[in-house]
Amino acid sequence: MKDWKKKSILFLVSQNISLFGSSIVSYAITWYITLETSSGVWMTASILCSLLPQLLISLFAGVWADRYNRKYLIMCADGFIALATLGLVIMFFEGKASLSMLMVVSAIRSVGAGVQTPAVGALLPQIVPMEKLTRINGINQTCSSLLMMVSPAVGGALLGAAGIVWAMMADVITAAMAICVMAFLKVRKPESEGVLSMWHDLKEGIAYTTGHPVVSRILVFYGIAFFLITPAAFLSPLMVERIFGSEVWRLSANEIIWTAGSLAGGVYVSWKGSFKNKWLVIAVSYIGFGITFALLGVSPYFWMYLAVMFLSGTFMPSLATASTVMLQEQVEEQRLGRVFSVFQIISAAVMPAGMLIFGPMADWIDIRWIMTGSGLLLALTGIFLMKHKS
């Protein structure tokens, strides 16, 4: 692959600029709704508007990613999201904005993200040699973790000092920058299997994903693992508030320390460069997550809880990189978009489904037991996978 380093830099810069702006707006919208309403109903509506459209569009987006030039799909999705956000900015300036309109724009942004995500996952193998995929994915994970540490602070500062309008304008500006950078990336259209109907491609993609021995195995364990990760992902702030105290700095530390661990894990993956046995990496990551989640439930002191949370975060880049690279290596280029769209659907559906169970459960069972129990089950899942790698 000619000029793969230059292409990788352009891709990483473009996508992380886009991620930075999107993260700022996501935090700003969440905090704005919280401050304006203090309503669980509005927060639930916001979450649904952010997830459901992405869930519904993903399968079609996977087909598009396998039919059309992925570079232009990513650019169009970024532009679509930016235009929707800019429209809301104008409505705020004119005094016509409302919470309902904020929900509509969140849904539109979710559609754009649903189109963009499969194309991003499928594009990288087109520009990066197979033997370099782990390193580049690791660098991407590191950059993403770093931005996820910075974006809450930037989003909060913009929201507090200038209001939600300028927080949203940050996304418009970063989207324009990301599109300009991506424009310099030269990517060919993926190889086509012939002119067939959208529904045929859709069914074929699902059949391929569920029928492929490696891909289907990753999919099953991915779903199980992320279901069991749900308590740590969503209920840890509630656990901190109930067990250690409701001070804001504790809740902030809970979020930041996980991201710091993920950043450290991303640096390790980037330095490592490749994984010989990716199944082993995935299994060890599940075991590591499981043990640390179980320890969160029995940590008697907050400093100990934070230390375990940091350690837990270090496993995420290894898990994400090993899973992503395995898919990129196993799946033919002309099917990658549809396969990544199925995984996007799983990630967007499994954790909310888990919250329907673990959320109410946390009101009548000690949340520490939920954390420890789900962690032990996740560790057992990793042990099972390790013993049955083949």
PDB file of C-alpha atoms in Angstrom, residues 48-58 80-81 103-117:
ATOM      1  CA  LEU A  48     -33.361   6.990  23.352  1.00  0.00           C
ATOM      2  CA  CYS A  49     -33.009   9.770  20.767  1.00  0.00           C
ATOM      3  CA  SER A  50     -29.250   9.256  20.808  1.00  0.00           C
ATOM      4  CA  LEU A  51     -29.393   5.464  20.413  1.00  0.00           C
ATOM      5  CA  LEU A  52     -32.515   4.313  18.565  1.00  0.00           C
ATOM      6  CA  PRO A  53     -31.994   6.128  15.222  1.00  0.00           C
ATOM      7  CA  GLN A  54     -28.405   4.872  15.139  1.00  0.00           C
ATOM      8  CA  LEU A  55     -29.672   1.373  15.835  1.00  0.00           C
ATOM      9  CA  LEU A  56     -32.283   1.505  13.062  1.00  0.00           C
ATOM     10  CA  ILE A  57     -30.038   2.984  10.360  1.00  0.00           C
ATOM     11  CA  SER A  58     -26.978   0.810  11.050  1.00  0.00           C
ATOM     12  CA  PHE A  80     -25.110  16.077   7.855  1.00  0.00           C
ATOM     13  CA  ILE A  81     -24.512  16.150  11.623  1.00  0.00           C
ATOM     14  CA  MET A 103     -34.435  15.802  20.985  1.00  0.00           C
ATOM     15  CA  VAL A 104     -35.110  15.988  17.234  1.00  0.00           C
ATOM     16  CA  VAL A 105     -31.586  17.210  16.509  1.00  0.00           C
ATOM     17  CA  SER A 106     -30.138  14.521  18.804  1.00  0.00           C
ATOM     18  CA  ALA A 107     -32.009  11.930  16.741  1.00  0.00           C
ATOM     19  CA  ILE A 108     -30.700  13.429  13.477  1.00  0.00           C
ATOM     20  CA  ARG A 109     -27.152  13.406  14.861  1.00  0.00           C
ATOM     21  CA  SER A 110     -27.670   9.763  15.831  1.00  0.00           C
ATOM     22  CA  VAL A 111     -28.613   8.914  12.227  1.00  0.00           C
ATOM     23  CA  GLY A 112     -25.385  10.541  11.034  1.00  0.00           C
ATOM     24  CA  ALA A 113     -23.338   8.587  13.583  1.00  0.00           C
ATOM     25  CA  GLY A 114     -25.061   5.377  12.491  1.00  0.00           C
ATOM     26  CA  VAL A 115     -24.005   5.991   8.884  1.00  0.00           C
ATOM     27  CA  GLN A 116     -20.480   7.025   9.824  1.00  0.00           C
ATOM     28  CA  THR A 117     -19.449   4.248  12.224  1.00  0.00           C
TER      29      THR A 117
END
